[in-house]
Amino acid sequence: MSHNTFGHLFRVTTFGESHGPALGCVIDGCPPLIPLDVADIQAELDRRRPGTSRFTTQRREPDEVKILSGVFTDERTGRQVTTGTPIALLIENVDQRSKDYSEIKESYRPGHADYTYDVKYGIRDYRGGGRSSARETAARVAAGAVARKIVPGITIRGALVQMGPHPINRERWDWDEVLLNPFFCPDSEAAAFYADYLDGLRKDGSSIGAVLEIVADGVPPGLGAPVYGKLDADLAAALMSINAVKGVEIGDGFAAATLRGEENADEMRPGNEGAPTFLSNHAGGVLGGISSGQPVICRFAVKPTSSILTPRASVTRKGAEAEVSTKGRHDPCVGIRAVPVGEAMVACVLADHFLRHRAQVGDGVAWPFS
Amino acid sequence: MSHNTFGHLFRVTTFGESHGPALGCVIDGCPPLIPLDVADIQAELDRRRPGTSRFTTQRREPDEVKILSGVFTDERTGRQVTTGTPIALLIENVDQRSKDYSEIKESYRPGHADYTYDVKYGIRDYRGGGRSSARETAARVAAGAVARKIVPGITIRGALVQMGPHPINRERWDWDEVLLNPFFCPDSEAAAFYADYLDGLRKDGSSIGAVLEIVADGVPPGLGAPVYGKLDADLAAALMSINAVKGVEIGDGFAAATLRGEENADEMRPGNEGAPTFLSNHAGGVLGGISSGQPVICRFAVKPTSSILTPRASVTRKGAEAEVSTKGRHDPCVGIRAVPVGEAMVACVLADHFLRHRAQVGDGVAWPFS
Amino acid sequence: MSHNTFGHLFRVTTFGESHGPALGCVIDGCPPLIPLDVADIQAELDRRRPGTSRFTTQRREPDEVKILSGVFTDERTGRQVTTGTPIALLIENVDQRSKDYSEIKESYRPGHADYTYDVKYGIRDYRGGGRSSARETAARVAAGAVARKIVPGITIRGALVQMGPHPINRERWDWDEVLLNPFFCPDSEAAAFYADYLDGLRKDGSSIGAVLEIVADGVPPGLGAPVYGKLDADLAAALMSINAVKGVEIGDGFAAATLRGEENADEMRPGNEGAPTFLSNHAGGVLGGISSGQPVICRFAVKPTSSILTPRASVTRKGAEAEVSTKGRHDPCVGIRAVPVGEAMVACVLADHFLRHRAQVGDGVAWPFS
Amino acid sequence: MSHNTFGHLFRVTTFGESHGPALGCVIDGCPPLIPLDVADIQAELDRRRPGTSRFTTQRREPDEVKILSGVFTDERTGRQVTTGTPIALLIENVDQRSKDYSEIKESYRPGHADYTYDVKYGIRDYRGGGRSSARETAARVAAGAVARKIVPGITIRGALVQMGPHPINRERWDWDEVLLNPFFCPDSEAAAFYADYLDGLRKDGSSIGAVLEIVADGVPPGLGAPVYGKLDADLAAALMSINAVKGVEIGDGFAAATLRGEENADEMRPGNEGAPTFLSNHAGGVLGGISSGQPVICRFAVKPTSSILTPRASVTRKGAEAEVSTKGRHDPCVGIRAVPVGEAMVACVLADHFLRHRAQVGDGVAWPFS
């Protein structure tokens, strides 16, 4: 991935700092004639928007998106559609609360990019984390809303499956439940537990990590490539590029290391129209870097919010000792709002690989003997 | 990453099938005047070479590498050096044992890319896995041998830290031990256990997964970029692109999800020449996508070898039921030989980011107030 | 070059249609700590701005640019500087005069992209040419204003050297004159002639082509690469990507085809500090794809404006016969305003290659025996 | 274009020096199931091969190509076809005549890349020009032979249309004649003249430039993109990247600058199946960066061979005065053998854009109202 661009054919370039006038993205390579309204994008942004529950930052950002280019009315249908030219999306920053940045300006917050930014560039926009703020992920979610429309028949959903050391009970998984609690949690009992758990952490001035899972249903077989263009390699990069992510898994992930060959093999039986039916999905829908037609399943681990009230030892820009604690308006568990971000990244990667596959092989599936 | 190329400025393109005449790679963008002999590359290839112990495949491949281009004698020193032009490396396939491929040709091996290849391309070179064979990783190791020479003062080492459900004891970690056992294992007691364990698995006609860890010492601070060009995002893609890898972690990885903010924060104290000294390394040497100067630490999970003697249910290309078992010469734990491959991928990513950083910021480190 | 992005390390992505709400660009990969004010960019835009003389379109666009991201105050100097993060520039469209587009909507204007757009995408924003409008070049000029600051000591100037069949007299070349007439013409006598010539063409409802020349002084030797990354190959693509350009030359260009080897050879004599002094510059400052330290000289040919009053035979979208003539506010010689656009493209290419060279070889010039 | 790679989806990476063991290329992104034999590639190489007439270099290189990967037998047809994996092609250097390189090693040949190489990299393989030798173009021709098979129904032919100041008579254009004379010249009378003309130049120890024209028939409409991904921009870069090329034109090229709008407009009339019939082709088959369905026509200018017997003033690497003349086996008009090279580059660009278009729009042509 380039500095601020990802994707080969469905290419997303984002820009903007936390406390600058605006942030946004340019999507290049989108196919033409795809219906696209502001409302489609706004709906996704609203899922990521801060301040919707007491468990997320109280920064008040409406995150209203404007489409600056790349769409036009299709007179055959009267609908607004993509034209194949770059789609520029703009979100103005509204709640740049005037604040005292003197501490963050002079001292490096542990766990943040403050020091590494300064040592790389020799300068940084320290206000609210600047470019490394999680606000950048709004642009990803906006791009993802477009990406979701590229692969016919696809559904991409995400869920929080672990908070701190507390996993959900997968037997209670209910996708509808994800819409009903502020944690994107598919297990209602776990969600109730997390509410109390997070209240306690907030009172302690602490924070906690989480594990998220993204599931893409309806992915056609054949997306990806055997070596470096593997679908899972691009998924790993896309998810690891989200702020605070420290680990990525496909299918069984690290648990696959504990399995024997006969346990890990996803056996096949004849299915519809010659395509095999798989009897399990340890692989997470990707074999040899190429989608198998099974659901694509990824998980990623998000570290605890680094901005905490508890003071931590640090240094100033000039090399003196400092103690840093952050009073601001921060998510006690940044992992929560990473759910729509993870969905968006998976949507963008799948859209990109759909176009890459179509480029090399054409619209039809290449099938040897059917 | 493109289909068969990775890296932006230190770019590696590989080619070749398991049973074709040769495999190899072209390295583009290598700086000039770097001493490079065949022996440098051969030494790394010999670490990955099959058939060096009873725990790896008995295929007899000398993996002798030839340098076809990109080097010349520097008359000032008499040494062979890089010239800045593409370095092409060629490894001929020697032990393409004539074998009956009729079963693998007609039936899809569970856990392999056989089905996904066919459904993507409509054809595949089924001999030995063709392009999806782990033999391709020889080209990665060759490229990595060049990459190791790019970043001054860097050391990249790898180790097997878990086989099946059995992790090493990290308190016994000894890098010298890695050179002394056939598992690249830094814990001699674990290595002794793994020998027995693997003998048992082989007798059962089974296989097992593993977890590998790569550590890069001496990485200068400032490599990477804040958003999509994150160092850890590229590391994740590079490691996930290795055959059979299902998970990648940086630093504490998935364990970071279980930590509280104050536990996860790597505190800093004033160090040498104004640079901070970190009191811990939960981050694995990467903060906000940019290297911090601490060791870069990655782990990746390798699934068990899919080629096993135990029969598994499958289908034929024509959609009929089949049972598949593999008699061939396979590694019971492909994770073992993935250690030098993982090192090579990390070396390539770091070399690439070293050049990318130098492009944007120049030779010197940008440091605001020292 | 990608669809809407060019450059490898100094990467420019543009967006926007002629009659949409705004156009702009995102510049990625810019080095940090480069002083950059809105005024720097506005000054370049004002050179390209329409409506500044009777010889260009009377569309009234102030082309006021806003910097949305990528800059911050350097407290050491109090100046606004780049931060190394993406620089987003926005120009709102103001004079989207309400107009009857029914003709252009239904019929394809000869010489325009109307037909090819429709046949490619199945839809187009026909208002003012949509994405293929020359308004897009405002974003190039804005990006070029940033690019000019990357290579130390460089000067990039352009001039109109031919209008229709009438070349300037090169013996009267005076760079100061370029600033004094509305044609960017370095020959005052030719400029006077062009004024009358163009008045006549406008009265006829016609238009005319032109040849432009861009000269970059102070280009350090060593930029470019020997094979596909040739400096001149990237210059050719960059200039050919400007609307209406049909030909590109480096140095003597097509005239080189008529020369004998001994005429074309740029002889050398010992110069300062071991670097050769060239006795001529047939090569236009590029030898084997790499800059020689001589001025880099490019020329490009711009076809006549396709929007003319004279009716031309065409077809409608539905395949019926049509006659098309354009009444709008068009430049009778689009080549004139292509001068700052050409400068901007050359500036971007040189900035990109400066960073690419620094990546591979470092800050210092590699010089074998000095 | 990257250093040694070009194309986005049909990607060609070349390697090799003039006097190294071998040169070659890796083609990535080729669609599967395309019939491909060594003979297909060899036939194209034989057209470029040196030593086939007295008008080209007498270096004796059989240029025998081997396919190392990326092909397999399609059992349905018994033919060898592409598999979608990288196609590596290898050409061994045979006639590396032992020669005294002391002069070229110490002194910079005017018109060559000797000086710019050294100043860029600090080292160069001076034997026969190393990487900047025209031998590299053999790899391009080999890749072009594959590229020709990608776009259904396409024909790509090239011709020499001017030698020195002597153009052909276009009224005598006969494609069959191109195959009959050693100049790829479509005008038999011009060819006869060129034979004498070139004999004279060789006797003088001189050389001469040329202009070549490439015509692609059967290019489907819709290839290219409106802004930076213009088909003609990529053609310009591809042709300018050929050694010794100093100018590129599309359609009328520089002559378009002399035309009035009504002369330049390619008028349209209703044609077959709703597609327009163009009444002229000033545009050279590209409108707004997108192919129109007309023949794509490019021209490029090649400078005279820089290696001449006539001594020229130069300097040594150490900065002393020198006189350089070249005795070797050189083409007096390198433009001649650039014809198959230009065809190959055009073939590669068209193949790449065919895949890029298919990625964005799918197999069918998007056509709004038919």
PDB file of C-alpha atoms in Angstrom, chain A residues 120-291:
ATOM      1  CA  LYS A 120      10.234  10.611  10.960  1.00  0.00           C
ATOM      2  CA  TYR A 121       9.052  13.980   9.735  1.00  0.00           C
ATOM      3  CA  GLY A 122      10.583  16.480  12.150  1.00  0.00           C
ATOM      4  CA  ILE A 123       7.166  18.080  12.571  1.00  0.00           C
ATOM      5  CA  ARG A 124       3.645  17.013  13.422  1.00  0.00           C
ATOM      6  CA  ASP A 125       0.188  18.422  13.734  1.00  0.00           C
ATOM      7  CA  TYR A 126      -0.229  17.476  17.370  1.00  0.00           C
ATOM      8  CA  ARG A 127      -3.834  18.607  17.647  1.00  0.00           C
ATOM      9  CA  GLY A 128      -5.874  15.517  18.346  1.00  0.00           C
ATOM     10  CA  GLY A 129      -3.286  13.219  16.870  1.00  0.00           C
ATOM     11  CA  GLY A 130      -3.264  14.965  13.515  1.00  0.00           C
ATOM     12  CA  ARG A 131      -3.108  12.527  10.661  1.00  0.00           C
ATOM     13  CA  SER A 132      -2.864   9.519  12.975  1.00  0.00           C
ATOM     14  CA  SER A 133      -6.193  10.310  14.601  1.00  0.00           C
ATOM     15  CA  ALA A 134      -8.895   7.679  14.337  1.00  0.00           C
ATOM     16  CA  ARG A 135     -10.949  10.355  12.596  1.00  0.00           C
ATOM     17  CA  GLU A 136      -9.183   9.265   9.415  1.00  0.00           C
ATOM     18  CA  THR A 137     -11.211   6.080   9.544  1.00  0.00           C
ATOM     19  CA  ALA A 138     -14.353   8.055   8.667  1.00  0.00           C
ATOM     20  CA  ALA A 139     -12.916   8.334   5.158  1.00  0.00           C
ATOM     21  CA  ARG A 140     -12.432   4.576   5.069  1.00  0.00           C
ATOM     22  CA  VAL A 141     -16.027   3.963   6.062  1.00  0.00           C
ATOM     23  CA  ALA A 142     -17.209   6.365   3.368  1.00  0.00           C
ATOM     24  CA  ALA A 143     -15.137   4.541   0.767  1.00  0.00           C
ATOM     25  CA  GLY A 144     -16.386   1.219   2.044  1.00  0.00           C
ATOM     26  CA  ALA A 145     -19.970   2.309   1.470  1.00  0.00           C
ATOM     27  CA  VAL A 146     -19.132   2.618  -2.211  1.00  0.00           C
ATOM     28  CA  ALA A 147     -17.127  -0.599  -2.235  1.00  0.00           C
ATOM     29  CA  ARG A 148     -20.043  -2.606  -0.870  1.00  0.00           C
ATOM     30  CA  LYS A 149     -21.849  -1.991  -4.152  1.00  0.00           C
ATOM     31  CA  ILE A 150     -19.227  -3.476  -6.449  1.00  0.00           C
ATOM     32  CA  VAL A 151     -19.430  -7.239  -5.942  1.00  0.00           C
ATOM     33  CA  PRO A 152     -22.903  -8.502  -6.817  1.00  0.00           C
ATOM     34  CA  GLY A 153     -24.650 -10.407  -4.055  1.00  0.00           C
ATOM     35  CA  ILE A 154     -22.094  -9.803  -1.358  1.00  0.00           C
ATOM     36  CA  THR A 155     -22.885  -9.093   2.310  1.00  0.00           C
ATOM     37  CA  ILE A 156     -20.238  -7.833   4.721  1.00  0.00           C
ATOM     38  CA  ARG A 157     -20.961  -7.759   8.425  1.00  0.00           C
ATOM     39  CA  GLY A 158     -18.788  -7.250  11.484  1.00  0.00           C
ATOM     40  CA  ALA A 159     -19.032  -7.962  15.163  1.00  0.00           C
ATOM     41  CA  LEU A 160     -17.111  -7.501  18.380  1.00  0.00           C
ATOM     42  CA  VAL A 161     -16.262 -10.997  19.579  1.00  0.00           C
ATOM     43  CA  GLN A 162     -14.042 -10.270  22.567  1.00  0.00           C
ATOM     44  CA  MET A 163     -13.511  -7.357  24.936  1.00  0.00           C
ATOM     45  CA  GLY A 164     -10.415  -7.566  27.083  1.00  0.00           C
ATOM     46  CA  PRO A 165     -10.060 -11.194  28.130  1.00  0.00           C
ATOM     47  CA  HIS A 166     -13.807 -11.796  27.744  1.00  0.00           C
ATOM     48  CA  PRO A 167     -14.908 -13.520  24.533  1.00  0.00           C
ATOM     49  CA  ILE A 168     -18.502 -13.845  23.493  1.00  0.00           C
ATOM     50  CA  ASN A 169     -20.277 -17.166  23.538  1.00  0.00           C
ATOM     51  CA  ARG A 170     -20.395 -18.099  19.858  1.00  0.00           C
ATOM     52  CA  GLU A 171     -23.386 -20.352  20.393  1.00  0.00           C
ATOM     53  CA  ARG A 172     -25.431 -17.255  21.124  1.00  0.00           C
ATOM     54  CA  TRP A 173     -24.327 -15.521  17.907  1.00  0.00           C
ATOM     55  CA  ASP A 174     -27.221 -13.504  16.491  1.00  0.00           C
ATOM     56  CA  TRP A 175     -26.514 -11.008  13.726  1.00  0.00           C
ATOM     57  CA  ASP A 176     -29.667  -9.071  14.570  1.00  0.00           C
ATOM     58  CA  GLU A 177     -28.322  -8.461  18.051  1.00  0.00           C
ATOM     59  CA  VAL A 178     -25.367  -6.561  16.558  1.00  0.00           C
ATOM     60  CA  LEU A 179     -27.758  -3.772  15.649  1.00  0.00           C
ATOM     61  CA  LEU A 180     -29.283  -3.592  19.112  1.00  0.00           C
ATOM     62  CA  ASN A 181     -26.365  -2.882  21.451  1.00  0.00           C
ATOM     63  CA  PRO A 182     -23.687  -0.200  21.396  1.00  0.00           C
ATOM     64  CA  PHE A 183     -20.882  -2.776  21.056  1.00  0.00           C
ATOM     65  CA  PHE A 184     -21.753  -4.380  17.714  1.00  0.00           C
ATOM     66  CA  CYS A 185     -21.874  -7.540  19.805  1.00  0.00           C
ATOM     67  CA  PRO A 186     -23.782 -10.560  18.463  1.00  0.00           C
ATOM     68  CA  ASP A 187     -24.189 -12.083  21.940  1.00  0.00           C
ATOM     69  CA  SER A 188     -26.740 -10.179  24.027  1.00  0.00           C
ATOM     70  CA  GLU A 189     -25.491 -11.579  27.320  1.00  0.00           C
ATOM     71  CA  ALA A 190     -21.930 -10.585  26.561  1.00  0.00           C
ATOM     72  CA  ALA A 191     -23.156  -7.142  25.551  1.00  0.00           C
ATOM     73  CA  ALA A 192     -24.808  -6.684  28.927  1.00  0.00           C
ATOM     74  CA  PHE A 193     -21.616  -7.763  30.633  1.00  0.00           C
ATOM     75  CA  TYR A 194     -19.498  -5.403  28.501  1.00  0.00           C
ATOM     76  CA  ALA A 195     -21.650  -2.429  29.515  1.00  0.00           C
ATOM     77  CA  ASP A 196     -20.821  -2.928  33.164  1.00  0.00           C
ATOM     78  CA  TYR A 197     -17.234  -3.853  32.421  1.00  0.00           C
ATOM     79  CA  LEU A 198     -16.638  -0.724  30.406  1.00  0.00           C
ATOM     80  CA  ASP A 199     -18.277   1.505  33.003  1.00  0.00           C
ATOM     81  CA  GLY A 200     -15.797   0.150  35.506  1.00  0.00           C
ATOM     82  CA  LEU A 201     -12.847   0.779  33.221  1.00  0.00           C
ATOM     83  CA  ARG A 202     -13.970   4.334  32.559  1.00  0.00           C
ATOM     84  CA  LYS A 203     -14.230   5.008  36.267  1.00  0.00           C
ATOM     85  CA  ASP A 204     -10.665   3.728  36.634  1.00  0.00           C
ATOM     86  CA  GLY A 205      -9.490   6.104  33.891  1.00  0.00           C
ATOM     87  CA  SER A 206      -8.376   3.046  31.978  1.00  0.00           C
ATOM     88  CA  SER A 207      -9.162   1.422  28.660  1.00  0.00           C
ATOM     89  CA  ILE A 208      -9.270  -2.038  27.120  1.00  0.00           C
ATOM     90  CA  GLY A 209      -8.594  -3.903  23.896  1.00  0.00           C
ATOM     91  CA  ALA A 210     -10.936  -5.975  21.763  1.00  0.00           C
ATOM     92  CA  VAL A 211     -11.168  -8.558  19.004  1.00  0.00           C
ATOM     93  CA  LEU A 212     -13.414  -7.960  16.003  1.00  0.00           C
ATOM     94  CA  GLU A 213     -14.636 -10.361  13.367  1.00  0.00           C
ATOM     95  CA  ILE A 214     -15.684  -9.538   9.828  1.00  0.00           C
ATOM     96  CA  VAL A 215     -17.644 -12.019   7.737  1.00  0.00           C
ATOM     97  CA  ALA A 216     -18.210 -11.615   4.019  1.00  0.00           C
ATOM     98  CA  ASP A 217     -20.949 -13.823   2.605  1.00  0.00           C
ATOM     99  CA  GLY A 218     -21.533 -14.298  -1.080  1.00  0.00           C
ATOM    100  CA  VAL A 219     -17.917 -13.819  -2.162  1.00  0.00           C
ATOM    101  CA  PRO A 220     -17.582 -15.485  -5.560  1.00  0.00           C
ATOM    102  CA  PRO A 221     -14.878 -18.124  -5.878  1.00  0.00           C
ATOM    103  CA  GLY A 222     -11.726 -17.137  -7.737  1.00  0.00           C
ATOM    104  CA  LEU A 223     -10.881 -13.761  -6.165  1.00  0.00           C
ATOM    105  CA  GLY A 224      -7.213 -13.362  -5.266  1.00  0.00           C
ATOM    106  CA  ALA A 225      -4.016 -14.710  -6.726  1.00  0.00           C
ATOM    107  CA  PRO A 226      -1.594 -17.455  -5.790  1.00  0.00           C
ATOM    108  CA  VAL A 227       1.498 -15.645  -4.546  1.00  0.00           C
ATOM    109  CA  TYR A 228       1.780 -11.985  -3.487  1.00  0.00           C
ATOM    110  CA  GLY A 229      -1.624 -10.951  -4.729  1.00  0.00           C
ATOM    111  CA  LYS A 230      -3.288 -13.313  -2.256  1.00  0.00           C
ATOM    112  CA  LEU A 231      -6.714 -12.185  -1.110  1.00  0.00           C
ATOM    113  CA  ASP A 232      -5.776 -12.875   2.493  1.00  0.00           C
ATOM    114  CA  ALA A 233      -2.512 -10.952   2.208  1.00  0.00           C
ATOM    115  CA  ASP A 234      -4.404  -7.882   1.095  1.00  0.00           C
ATOM    116  CA  LEU A 235      -7.006  -8.387   3.810  1.00  0.00           C
ATOM    117  CA  ALA A 236      -4.231  -8.623   6.384  1.00  0.00           C
ATOM    118  CA  ALA A 237      -2.655  -5.370   5.224  1.00  0.00           C
ATOM    119  CA  ALA A 238      -5.992  -3.599   5.079  1.00  0.00           C
ATOM    120  CA  LEU A 239      -6.985  -4.606   8.593  1.00  0.00           C
ATOM    121  CA  MET A 240      -3.513  -4.060  10.062  1.00  0.00           C
ATOM    122  CA  SER A 241      -3.580  -0.547   8.590  1.00  0.00           C
ATOM    123  CA  ILE A 242      -6.458   0.388  10.915  1.00  0.00           C
ATOM    124  CA  ASN A 243      -5.276   2.396  13.897  1.00  0.00           C
ATOM    125  CA  ALA A 244      -4.379   0.325  16.969  1.00  0.00           C
ATOM    126  CA  VAL A 245      -4.636  -3.074  15.259  1.00  0.00           C
ATOM    127  CA  LYS A 246      -1.929  -5.531  16.365  1.00  0.00           C
ATOM    128  CA  GLY A 247      -3.034  -8.837  14.889  1.00  0.00           C
ATOM    129  CA  VAL A 248      -4.984 -10.309  11.996  1.00  0.00           C
ATOM    130  CA  GLU A 249      -6.347 -13.797  11.389  1.00  0.00           C
ATOM    131  CA  ILE A 250      -8.056 -15.540   8.491  1.00  0.00           C
ATOM    132  CA  GLY A 251     -10.318 -18.485   9.264  1.00  0.00           C
ATOM    133  CA  ASP A 252      -8.968 -20.412  12.236  1.00  0.00           C
ATOM    134  CA  GLY A 253      -5.974 -18.081  12.381  1.00  0.00           C
ATOM    135  CA  PHE A 254      -3.539 -18.817  15.193  1.00  0.00           C
ATOM    136  CA  ALA A 255      -5.644 -21.758  16.266  1.00  0.00           C
ATOM    137  CA  ALA A 256      -4.706 -23.431  12.975  1.00  0.00           C
ATOM    138  CA  ALA A 257      -1.193 -23.820  14.351  1.00  0.00           C
ATOM    139  CA  THR A 258      -2.545 -26.237  16.931  1.00  0.00           C
ATOM    140  CA  LEU A 259      -4.385 -28.461  14.491  1.00  0.00           C
ATOM    141  CA  ARG A 260      -3.363 -31.696  12.829  1.00  0.00           C
ATOM    142  CA  GLY A 261      -3.629 -31.934   9.072  1.00  0.00           C
ATOM    143  CA  GLU A 262      -6.731 -34.088   9.112  1.00  0.00           C
ATOM    144  CA  GLU A 263      -8.481 -31.674  11.494  1.00  0.00           C
ATOM    145  CA  ASN A 264      -7.633 -28.627   9.422  1.00  0.00           C
ATOM    146  CA  ALA A 265      -8.614 -30.020   6.018  1.00  0.00           C
ATOM    147  CA  ASP A 266     -11.936 -28.645   4.844  1.00  0.00           C
ATOM    148  CA  GLU A 267     -13.410 -31.717   3.219  1.00  0.00           C
ATOM    149  CA  MET A 268     -15.545 -31.408   0.109  1.00  0.00           C
ATOM    150  CA  ARG A 269     -18.560 -33.165  -1.270  1.00  0.00           C
ATOM    151  CA  PRO A 270     -20.299 -32.658  -4.624  1.00  0.00           C
ATOM    152  CA  GLY A 271     -22.581 -29.635  -4.488  1.00  0.00           C
ATOM    153  CA  ASN A 272     -24.691 -27.610  -6.846  1.00  0.00           C
ATOM    154  CA  GLU A 273     -23.771 -27.279 -10.523  1.00  0.00           C
ATOM    155  CA  GLY A 274     -20.483 -29.077 -10.113  1.00  0.00           C
ATOM    156  CA  ALA A 275     -19.100 -26.779  -7.453  1.00  0.00           C
ATOM    157  CA  PRO A 276     -18.012 -28.572  -4.291  1.00  0.00           C
ATOM    158  CA  THR A 277     -19.765 -28.159  -0.965  1.00  0.00           C
ATOM    159  CA  PHE A 278     -17.288 -27.716   1.855  1.00  0.00           C
ATOM    160  CA  LEU A 279     -17.977 -29.587   5.092  1.00  0.00           C
ATOM    161  CA  SER A 280     -16.134 -27.036   7.255  1.00  0.00           C
ATOM    162  CA  ASN A 281     -14.440 -23.647   6.899  1.00  0.00           C
ATOM    163  CA  HIS A 282     -11.201 -23.712   8.831  1.00  0.00           C
ATOM    164  CA  ALA A 283      -9.664 -21.841   5.914  1.00  0.00           C
ATOM    165  CA  GLY A 284     -11.954 -18.835   6.334  1.00  0.00           C
ATOM    166  CA  GLY A 285     -12.957 -18.884   2.691  1.00  0.00           C
ATOM    167  CA  VAL A 286      -9.466 -18.533   1.225  1.00  0.00           C
ATOM    168  CA  LEU A 287      -7.357 -21.387  -0.151  1.00  0.00           C
ATOM    169  CA  GLY A 288      -3.941 -20.673  -1.628  1.00  0.00           C
ATOM    170  CA  GLY A 289      -4.766 -16.959  -1.591  1.00  0.00           C
ATOM    171  CA  ILE A 290      -7.935 -17.409  -3.673  1.00  0.00           C
ATOM    172  CA  SER A 291     -11.525 -17.269  -2.462  1.00  0.00           C
TER     173      SER A 291
END
